[in-house]
């Protein structure tokens, strides 16, 4: 039965590629799960594969890529699920793609990127050997509901996994709390270095209340949003001791990428990968699709920073503004993968951009909402940005107005990132 | 800069009640004052705020949040709510969104029957009839008598029903509004406005933002103040973009 489903799935995959259907990455999985609801469990339990799940709001794709690079450098056979297609259908689809025609998987590790809201569903179907939880921020409330309800759902589900090793972010109170009172082995990553500290008041913070008793948490130090060194003044719950707080080399810029790197390195160490191998893998690292990815067009350097919610947007802006940017294109879409609610742009600190000498180009389905947000972030009531209704034109002009020795930074939401990449590589992705 | 007029804007619980970009409302009120040379001071009224600070405010804004946060706010307001009630009855203008709007009502009845007491300032109640009932989510447009068509975004589980003498803020053109049934959206009581509209509501609805500012100034200076017109070209374009999404004319 199983191998038949794999075969059917592979056929669908082939057809959707030939016909160039955009949804090819999740369709075969969708069909496989319709034919056998326990398809994932059936396939994976038959193999000797160790399963690593990576979940959280921000940084999943980058963490998967980092860990994959390290494990591959150590000579392990790895398979990961398609970038972006991180729902159950996506997991099933990648199993179909990676199986041989007999429905067997010849790999040592599988790394799956799992959406925060799909996690309970996925762990019903497979018991991971390792579970990495990065953070929990507000993202796409229109689709997922609110952060607290996701955290509660996680907590009740995590308690059911006894053999899983947990790799948790100690600096995110709700994530750290997942590790309290469970029998499984728990490892924590976090930061102690004062240089990452921020003094900005961040209104978009999601969990300033104690995950155990509801009291307002005290923060000795904030790194960004609600991540930091925290303690509950009432029940005494506090940031757990760290198993890792730094590593020798960070391949990506920005504090959030430091967390992703620490999560990957800690996991690799638990698996037993040698320090030298880890360091080599990190220095050779190439970023994932749209995540600080660099492209060259007309001899000009362009760097993409996928920015999909207030936290990732603020962190991207902070990282970019440290590099003395001259040209910046922001693209805001409100399609299903982006989240149809764009109100979060008002929690982004655009003020850190508009009062510098940066050429700003704006585009996307909701370009006027973006323009309005920027208008309200200016010191005086003046025009300091160009608005484009057409994305092709925006990219063309932004590239042409970038001086040869400068870089064009692009901050797109998810579907905008795919569109921009399509334009830059000359192949439009629909 | 010489200011002749000044306003104090009170932002209730920015740390706890600021889940959906409602910060944008405060920015809008502040900037639309600045652009007219009106001095605008924002006081952030967080947990343990003093009643003295609340009383200084000429205009109030409170946003939406998650349930846990609302419980913490409820605890903190206990004992201070009578002052808020008095200010609202006295006509201090304000805008209360989503969770804050529900909170001003009589009660919120959860799906499991649990009753959360409200501040009983607005004669309305909110209920969530079923466990896992569909949340009312999406772009929203509604027609009002005094502020034209309002565009925004709603995201709420609770269904709100207004008492007989409480006027709705408007009537739904696209979206759900108060309960998805009776066509009403929001409520108006004295100079206070309750609504489910995030978006945030004020940047794209400058008529409403200016009406709140004017009410606050008129009340403070006991006269009728004419606000100079501002260039709202981008506001209009952003409104039209939402209208196009909803296939309506505004």
XYZ file of C-alpha atoms in Angstrom:
680
model
C 0.000 0.000 0.000
C 2.664 2.393 1.103
C 4.875 1.986 -1.929
C 1.846 2.386 -4.172
C 1.052 5.720 -2.572
C 4.648 6.816 -3.018
C 4.409 5.856 -6.686
C 1.178 7.783 -7.166
C 2.711 10.747 -5.394
C 5.801 10.618 -7.568
C 3.633 10.582 -10.680
C 1.766 13.674 -9.525
C 5.062 15.357 -8.740
C 6.298 14.614 -12.237
C 3.154 15.935 -13.910
C 3.031 19.112 -11.900
C 6.647 19.756 -12.896
C 6.005 19.105 -16.573
C 2.928 21.331 -16.522
C 4.821 23.860 -14.386
C 2.086 24.056 -11.759
C 3.199 26.270 -8.893
C 1.621 24.120 -6.192
C 3.749 21.097 -7.067
C 5.481 21.073 -3.709
C 2.469 20.162 -1.536
C 0.089 18.451 -3.953
C 1.550 14.911 -3.876
C 1.494 14.992 -0.063
C -2.090 16.164 -0.070
C -3.112 13.188 -2.192
C -0.992 10.733 -0.158
C -2.633 11.834 3.095
C -6.057 11.498 1.517
C -5.242 7.904 0.548
C -3.696 7.060 3.912
C -4.169 9.442 6.832
C -1.216 7.845 8.659
C 1.042 7.934 5.623
C 3.846 9.832 7.377
C 3.880 7.513 10.395
C 3.774 4.381 8.252
C 6.706 5.426 6.100
C 8.929 6.820 8.818
C 8.444 4.057 11.368
C 9.715 1.559 8.804
C 13.031 3.358 8.409
C 15.966 3.900 10.772
C 15.843 7.555 10.171
C 16.411 9.956 13.074
C 13.918 12.771 12.935
C 14.651 16.379 13.828
C 11.787 18.860 13.969
C 12.397 22.594 13.894
C 9.557 24.852 14.938
C 8.964 28.441 15.985
C 7.739 31.634 14.370
C 10.996 32.985 12.980
C 14.225 31.350 11.850
C 13.010 27.824 11.008
C 14.319 27.734 7.458
C 17.691 29.201 8.417
C 18.114 26.814 11.364
C 17.256 23.820 9.189
C 19.793 24.964 6.602
C 22.488 25.500 9.256
C 21.957 22.105 10.836
C 21.785 20.440 7.436
C 25.123 22.024 6.448
C 26.791 20.838 9.658
C 25.463 17.274 9.418
C 26.349 17.033 5.737
C 29.839 18.316 6.470
C 30.081 15.433 8.949
C 29.210 13.048 6.125
C 25.669 12.219 7.222
C 22.912 11.529 4.705
C 20.242 14.153 5.279
C 16.918 14.999 3.838
C 14.872 18.110 4.550
C 11.406 19.180 3.547
C 10.888 21.813 0.868
C 11.535 25.333 2.006
C 8.353 27.178 2.785
C 6.127 24.159 2.285
C 6.148 23.492 5.981
C 2.691 22.059 6.584
C 1.770 18.377 6.899
C 1.226 18.148 3.151
C 4.743 19.479 2.695
C 6.238 16.841 4.992
C 4.378 14.056 3.194
C 5.437 15.495 -0.162
C 9.101 15.553 0.753
C 8.883 11.936 1.950
C 7.452 11.003 -1.463
C 10.165 12.894 -3.270
C 12.988 11.352 -1.232
C 11.748 7.739 -1.189
C 12.960 5.263 -3.751
C 10.395 3.593 -5.969
C 9.861 0.858 -3.380
C 8.837 3.476 -0.840
C 12.048 3.193 1.176
C 14.020 6.084 2.601
C 17.797 5.695 2.561
C 18.800 8.532 4.838
C 20.221 8.896 8.359
C 18.558 12.146 9.407
C 15.417 13.959 8.339
C 15.054 17.588 9.269
C 11.548 18.965 9.080
C 10.517 22.555 9.340
C 7.124 22.619 11.028
C 4.742 25.550 11.294
C 3.996 26.407 14.897
C 0.307 25.673 14.437
C 0.774 22.338 12.634
C 3.138 20.931 15.242
C 0.486 19.061 17.305
C -0.863 17.434 14.155
C 2.601 16.429 12.963
C 3.729 14.914 16.266
C 0.612 12.792 16.281
C 2.019 11.225 13.130
C 5.690 11.007 13.995
C 7.731 10.984 17.191
C 10.782 13.151 16.686
C 14.171 12.219 18.140
C 15.035 15.887 18.486
C 12.750 18.869 18.733
C 14.122 22.391 18.326
C 11.800 25.214 19.418
C 13.151 28.635 18.456
C 10.673 31.286 19.534
C 7.028 32.261 19.517
C 6.102 35.653 18.131
C 2.965 37.148 16.766
C 2.672 36.067 13.153
C -0.320 35.817 10.912
C -2.897 36.153 13.689
C -5.553 35.998 11.037
C -4.576 32.416 10.327
C -3.297 31.043 13.595
C -5.040 32.855 16.400
C -3.082 34.236 19.264
C 0.334 33.427 20.676
C -0.934 32.280 24.079
C -3.298 29.699 22.654
C -0.492 28.269 20.513
C 1.780 28.067 23.572
C -0.907 26.245 25.568
C -1.497 23.797 22.753
C 2.244 23.142 22.511
C 2.635 22.565 26.229
C -0.103 19.944 26.316
C 1.373 18.173 23.290
C 5.015 18.311 24.334
C 4.224 16.452 27.508
C 3.332 13.404 25.434
C 6.804 12.946 23.952
C 9.007 11.055 26.411
C 11.954 9.980 24.287
C 12.406 13.206 22.425
C 15.392 15.409 23.244
C 14.350 19.035 23.460
C 16.493 21.942 22.305
C 14.793 25.065 23.587
C 15.349 28.806 23.567
C 15.872 29.748 27.228
C 15.465 33.466 26.499
C 11.877 33.131 25.246
C 9.768 32.589 28.393
C 7.029 30.561 26.720
C 9.525 28.327 24.926
C 11.660 27.813 28.042
C 8.537 26.920 30.021
C 7.886 24.008 27.653
C 10.876 22.291 29.243
C 9.742 22.650 32.837
C 8.365 19.607 34.594
C 8.860 17.116 31.755
C 10.722 13.822 31.942
C 12.553 14.158 28.645
C 16.082 15.473 28.340
C 16.056 19.233 27.813
C 18.881 21.437 26.493
C 18.827 25.219 26.435
C 20.411 27.827 24.206
C 20.430 31.543 24.944
C 22.575 34.654 25.176
C 24.671 36.119 27.966
C 26.718 38.656 26.014
C 25.741 42.223 26.848
C 26.525 43.457 23.331
C 23.214 42.059 22.080
C 21.235 44.073 24.601
C 18.666 46.562 23.339
C 17.234 49.518 25.230
C 14.401 50.205 22.872
C 10.896 49.949 24.227
C 9.211 47.315 22.129
C 5.469 47.550 22.013
C 5.112 44.507 19.838
C 6.358 42.221 22.624
C 4.121 39.188 22.903
C 4.848 37.467 26.161
C 5.750 39.733 28.987
C 3.613 37.714 31.379
C 4.803 34.673 33.322
C 3.822 31.529 31.400
C 3.229 29.755 34.712
C 1.384 32.222 36.953
C 0.484 35.190 34.718
C 2.462 37.779 36.693
C 4.334 40.452 34.729
C 7.907 39.245 34.190
C 10.988 41.217 35.212
C 13.631 41.491 32.509
C 17.208 41.999 33.636
C 18.164 42.314 29.992
C 16.222 42.378 26.700
C 17.864 41.187 23.467
C 14.865 41.833 21.237
C 11.079 41.757 21.539
C 10.428 39.541 24.594
C 13.702 37.587 24.398
C 16.120 38.157 27.245
C 17.112 37.304 30.795
C 13.818 37.072 32.625
C 12.431 36.146 36.011
C 8.982 36.012 37.567
C 8.832 38.101 40.757
C 5.863 36.092 42.038
C 6.450 32.372 41.450
C 10.223 32.558 40.917
C 10.227 30.908 37.485
C 13.290 32.202 35.671
C 15.427 31.726 32.614
C 16.944 28.254 32.893
C 20.753 27.752 32.876
C 22.254 27.626 29.390
C 23.945 24.691 27.661
C 25.322 27.006 24.995
C 25.658 30.790 24.863
C 28.180 31.397 22.092
C 30.041 29.798 19.243
C 33.204 30.693 17.319
C 31.687 31.834 14.043
C 28.340 33.272 12.949
C 27.637 33.014 9.213
C 24.689 35.457 9.243
C 24.215 38.980 10.539
C 21.740 40.003 13.228
C 20.800 38.834 16.711
C 18.052 36.514 15.517
C 20.549 34.639 13.343
C 22.762 34.205 16.416
C 19.925 32.304 18.085
C 19.420 30.137 14.975
C 23.142 29.354 14.871
C 23.242 28.442 18.564
C 20.234 26.147 18.161
C 21.874 24.337 15.241
C 25.288 24.072 16.919
C 23.815 22.800 20.199
C 21.835 20.132 18.333
C 24.899 19.092 16.357
C 26.896 18.777 19.584
C 24.187 16.634 21.196
C 24.253 14.396 18.121
C 28.011 14.143 18.649
C 29.460 16.166 15.783
C 33.053 17.272 16.241
C 33.688 21.006 16.968
C 36.045 21.411 14.003
C 33.479 20.030 11.601
C 30.878 22.429 13.003
C 33.181 25.400 12.567
C 34.040 24.440 8.991
C 30.402 23.996 8.075
C 29.560 27.417 9.485
C 32.346 29.241 7.636
C 31.275 27.595 4.351
C 27.580 28.296 4.940
C 25.326 29.641 2.142
C 22.081 31.271 3.304
C 18.640 29.871 2.491
C 16.213 31.154 -0.130
C 15.535 34.848 0.536
C 17.094 34.820 4.011
C 19.972 37.276 3.665
C 20.485 35.659 0.269
C 22.706 37.653 -2.107
C 21.977 38.043 -5.809
C 23.867 40.049 -8.447
C 21.996 41.885 -11.211
C 23.514 44.301 -13.754
C 26.709 44.109 -11.752
C 24.961 45.328 -8.620
C 24.723 43.480 -5.343
C 21.251 42.825 -4.011
C 20.443 41.217 -0.675
C 17.062 39.793 0.291
C 15.826 39.837 3.897
C 12.541 37.932 4.165
C 10.531 39.907 6.736
C 7.183 38.463 7.616
C 6.101 39.824 10.974
C 6.936 42.746 13.284
C 9.772 40.928 15.035
C 11.522 39.699 11.910
C 10.936 43.053 10.241
C 12.374 45.018 13.160
C 15.367 42.694 13.382
C 15.987 42.884 9.625
C 15.810 46.674 9.751
C 18.208 46.745 12.688
C 20.656 44.425 10.933
C 20.482 46.419 7.689
C 20.778 49.818 9.338
C 24.026 48.688 10.989
C 25.472 48.271 7.484
C 25.006 51.893 6.423
C 22.460 51.182 3.673
C 21.848 53.627 0.824
C 19.027 51.883 -1.046
C 16.133 49.902 0.320
C 13.117 48.348 -1.383
C 10.225 47.203 0.830
C 7.476 45.004 -0.640
C 4.259 44.390 1.310
C 1.722 41.824 0.133
C -1.379 40.618 1.986
C -1.986 37.239 0.391
C -2.672 34.049 2.374
C 1.032 33.088 2.844
C 1.822 36.624 4.036
C -1.157 36.864 6.357
C -4.078 38.987 5.211
C -3.834 41.302 8.217
C -1.151 43.925 7.694
C -1.782 45.968 10.845
C 1.563 44.742 12.231
C 3.440 47.246 10.049
C 2.489 49.822 12.669
C 4.547 47.870 15.202
C 7.629 48.085 12.986
C 10.061 50.821 13.986
C 10.346 52.491 10.564
C 11.461 55.573 12.460
C 14.992 54.123 12.468
C 15.071 54.439 8.642
C 13.213 57.537 7.633
C 15.438 59.994 9.358
C 18.584 58.790 7.601
C 19.782 59.368 4.053
C 18.394 56.222 2.500
C 16.625 55.977 -0.845
C 13.395 54.139 -0.073
C 11.364 52.318 -2.717
C 7.952 50.880 -1.820
C 5.870 48.281 -3.627
C 3.418 45.404 -3.117
C -0.325 44.784 -3.052
C -0.645 47.074 -0.045
C 1.926 49.660 -1.073
C -0.239 52.583 0.048
C -0.600 51.190 3.566
C 3.180 50.958 3.618
C 3.536 54.503 2.278
C 1.103 55.711 4.931
C 3.110 54.002 7.659
C 6.279 55.705 6.387
C 4.556 59.067 6.095
C 3.687 58.784 9.778
C 7.256 57.878 10.688
C 8.819 60.989 9.160
C 9.982 63.863 11.290
C 8.395 66.434 8.979
C 5.464 66.051 6.622
C 7.534 65.442 3.495
C 8.116 62.842 0.819
C 11.148 60.652 1.307
C 10.201 57.507 -0.576
C 8.991 56.409 -4.010
C 5.758 54.470 -4.372
C 5.304 51.851 -7.120
C 2.098 50.052 -7.990
C 4.040 47.758 -10.305
C 6.652 45.479 -8.734
C 8.645 44.935 -11.946
C 9.066 48.664 -12.300
C 9.965 49.052 -8.632
C 12.723 46.439 -8.901
C 14.010 47.892 -12.176
C 14.203 51.444 -10.876
C 15.579 50.483 -7.469
C 18.357 48.487 -9.142
C 19.160 51.229 -11.659
C 19.279 53.915 -8.966
C 21.694 51.875 -6.847
C 25.275 53.039 -7.354
C 27.677 50.295 -8.532
C 29.633 50.300 -5.269
C 26.470 50.204 -3.138
C 24.086 47.424 -2.286
C 20.324 47.270 -2.736
C 18.584 45.762 0.280
C 15.152 44.236 -0.282
C 12.693 43.503 2.528
C 9.767 41.472 1.190
C 6.935 39.576 2.854
C 6.740 35.882 1.922
C 4.833 35.944 -1.372
C 6.628 39.179 -2.270
C 9.965 37.409 -1.740
C 8.988 34.743 -4.270
C 7.896 37.412 -6.755
C 11.038 39.481 -6.302
C 13.252 36.419 -6.702
C 11.344 35.554 -9.855
C 11.981 39.004 -11.284
C 15.645 39.010 -10.275
C 16.350 35.614 -11.775
C 14.356 36.437 -14.888
C 11.803 33.730 -14.256
C 8.548 34.926 -12.881
C 7.161 32.693 -10.127
C 3.381 32.848 -9.879
C 8.095 76.051 18.307
C 5.252 78.048 19.784
C 2.192 76.000 20.357
C -1.113 77.621 21.120
C -2.986 74.390 21.681
C -1.974 71.213 23.488
C -3.494 67.792 24.046
C -2.650 64.934 26.361
C -3.358 61.524 24.869
C -3.657 58.596 27.272
C -2.718 55.197 25.871
C -4.172 52.538 28.157
C -1.970 49.464 28.686
C 0.398 49.647 25.695
C 2.439 46.802 27.178
C -0.490 44.431 27.538
C -3.142 45.637 25.100
C -1.264 46.193 21.880
C -1.477 42.990 19.939
C -2.756 44.146 16.578
C -0.798 47.250 15.601
C -3.113 49.550 17.536
C 0.010 51.572 18.315
C -0.696 53.123 14.893
C -3.734 54.904 16.316
C -1.608 56.725 18.855
C 0.972 57.638 16.209
C -1.831 58.983 13.997
C -3.384 61.131 16.709
C 0.018 62.468 17.672
C 1.173 63.262 14.124
C -2.074 64.873 13.040
C -1.653 67.215 16.004
C 2.000 67.925 15.237
C 1.274 68.696 11.580
C -1.156 71.366 12.801
C 1.191 72.781 15.396
C -0.827 71.348 18.235
C 1.366 69.997 20.996
C 0.548 66.357 21.660
C 1.838 64.506 24.663
C 1.310 60.765 25.009
C 1.065 59.234 28.465
C 1.478 55.477 28.548
C -0.800 54.072 31.231
C 0.702 50.693 32.044
C 0.023 48.322 34.957
C 0.062 50.241 38.265
C -0.507 53.603 36.559
C -1.616 56.408 38.832
C -5.136 57.816 38.693
C -3.574 61.278 38.643
C -2.026 60.511 35.240
C -5.295 59.156 33.890
C -7.114 62.337 34.941
C -4.640 64.468 32.963
C -5.757 62.896 29.678
C -7.898 64.736 27.136
C -8.245 61.735 24.837
C -7.976 57.982 25.424
C -7.010 54.961 23.309
C -7.038 51.321 24.305
C -6.279 48.427 21.971
C -6.949 44.715 21.781
C -5.087 41.796 23.304
C -5.179 38.142 24.151
C -7.219 36.658 26.986
C -4.367 36.310 29.496
C -3.416 39.929 28.997
C -7.019 41.014 29.463
C -7.192 39.242 32.799
C -4.113 41.143 33.976
C -5.680 44.427 32.843
C -8.924 43.571 34.555
C -7.063 43.030 37.826
C -5.151 46.290 37.488
C -8.211 48.397 36.608
C -10.088 47.127 39.640
C -10.517 50.233 41.793
C -9.508 52.642 39.041
C -12.420 51.906 36.718
C -14.760 54.341 38.468
C -12.504 57.211 37.381
C -12.489 55.936 33.795
C -16.274 55.624 33.959
C -16.567 59.204 35.224
C -14.308 60.520 32.456
C -16.285 58.719 29.757
C -19.589 60.012 31.212
C -18.115 63.499 31.260
C -17.488 63.243 27.537
C -13.743 62.666 27.434
C -13.401 61.229 23.940
C -11.771 57.882 23.400
C -11.451 54.942 21.077
C -11.644 51.409 22.463
C -10.810 48.562 20.150
C -11.682 44.872 20.110
C -10.758 43.515 23.571
C -11.023 46.998 25.071
C -14.437 47.480 23.448
C -15.707 44.184 24.881
C -14.257 45.148 28.224
C -16.359 48.333 28.468
C -19.531 46.246 28.223
C -21.510 44.371 30.865
C -19.899 40.973 30.525
C -18.131 38.458 28.294
C -19.609 34.985 28.365
C -17.083 32.368 27.310
C -17.998 29.233 25.390
C -17.758 27.100 28.569
C -20.251 29.354 30.347
C -17.635 31.223 32.358
C -18.692 34.849 32.850
C -16.095 37.642 32.849
C -17.465 40.854 34.325
C -17.027 44.005 32.236
C -16.740 47.621 33.340
C -20.459 48.169 32.567
C -19.857 51.559 30.958
C -21.308 50.578 27.570
C -24.660 48.778 27.647
C -23.593 45.724 25.661
C -22.576 42.135 26.194
C -20.333 39.736 24.354
C -20.555 35.994 24.086
C -18.772 33.124 22.469
C -21.446 30.533 21.977
C -19.443 27.472 21.007
C -16.061 26.065 21.878
C -13.920 26.484 18.747
C -16.513 28.756 17.156
C -15.227 30.369 14.000
C -13.275 33.563 14.647
C -14.562 36.509 12.678
C -11.529 37.474 10.645
C -10.920 39.606 7.576
C -10.984 42.992 5.955
C -13.928 45.072 7.133
C -15.842 48.060 5.770
C -18.790 49.791 7.387
C -20.811 52.923 6.785
C -21.119 55.577 9.492
C -23.212 58.716 9.715
C -20.482 61.060 10.876
C -17.187 59.617 9.663
C -17.963 58.261 6.198
C -17.071 54.705 5.252
C -14.613 53.123 7.649
C -12.178 50.481 6.427
C -10.225 48.160 8.693
C -9.506 44.579 9.662
C -11.339 42.507 12.269
C -10.217 39.434 14.196
C -12.415 38.372 17.112
C -13.999 35.293 18.628
C -16.644 37.071 20.698
C -19.996 38.239 19.347
C -21.215 41.536 20.734
C -24.847 42.614 21.140
C -25.836 46.198 21.917
C -28.425 47.255 24.492
C -31.554 49.045 23.272
C -30.299 52.548 23.878
C -26.747 52.115 22.686
C -26.119 53.372 19.155
C -23.934 51.371 16.761
C -20.966 53.140 15.224
C -22.042 51.993 11.786
C -23.505 49.341 9.521
C -21.448 46.613 7.893
C -20.853 46.721 4.140
C -18.301 43.868 4.028
C -17.177 41.698 6.934
C -18.872 40.658 10.167
C -18.977 43.591 12.595
C -20.366 43.183 16.106
C -21.757 39.684 15.704
C -22.018 38.807 12.034
C -25.815 38.775 12.320
C -27.517 42.113 12.899
C -25.352 44.176 10.545
C -24.161 46.575 13.228
C -20.547 47.412 13.955
C -19.128 49.104 17.031
C -20.889 51.457 19.393
C -20.944 55.147 20.271
C -21.552 56.369 23.803
C -21.098 60.057 24.687
C -17.832 60.886 22.899
C -16.415 57.400 23.205
C -16.208 54.912 20.404
C -15.984 51.144 20.617
C -15.139 49.102 17.536
C -13.819 45.773 16.309
C -11.814 47.503 13.635
C -8.064 47.108 13.778
C -6.098 47.931 10.675
C -5.200 50.055 12.678
C -8.400 52.079 12.327
C -7.234 55.687 12.535
C -4.498 56.011 9.861
C -6.828 55.000 7.027
C -9.852 56.819 8.451
C -8.638 60.378 8.945
C -12.179 61.763 9.312
C -12.571 59.687 12.457
C -9.108 60.571 13.765
C -9.784 64.289 13.275
C -13.241 64.057 14.838
C -11.681 62.593 17.998
C -9.036 65.328 18.082
C -11.607 68.058 17.554
C -13.864 66.711 20.305
C -10.915 66.582 22.691
C -9.832 70.143 21.864
C -13.365 71.562 21.953
C -13.895 70.032 25.350
C -10.571 71.130 26.769
C -10.781 74.723 25.515
C -14.575 75.026 25.832
C -14.955 76.455 22.351
C -15.317 75.255 18.769
C -11.947 74.743 17.185
C -11.520 74.491 13.440
C -8.805 72.033 12.494
C -6.738 73.027 9.439
C -7.103 70.578 6.546
C -4.271 68.145 5.888
C -3.147 66.476 2.690
C -4.764 63.025 2.852
C -3.798 61.794 -0.616
C -2.035 58.632 0.614
C -4.807 57.928 3.105
C -7.312 58.047 0.258
C -5.164 55.770 -1.925
C -4.787 53.231 0.910
C -8.562 53.298 1.484
C -9.186 52.671 -2.191
C -6.786 49.716 -2.133
C -8.866 48.077 0.627
C -12.123 48.971 -1.134
C -10.820 47.297 -4.278
C -9.947 44.163 -2.257
C -13.517 44.115 -0.945
C -15.081 45.012 -4.310
C -16.952 47.979 -2.923
C -17.138 51.637 -3.832
C -16.287 54.164 -1.142
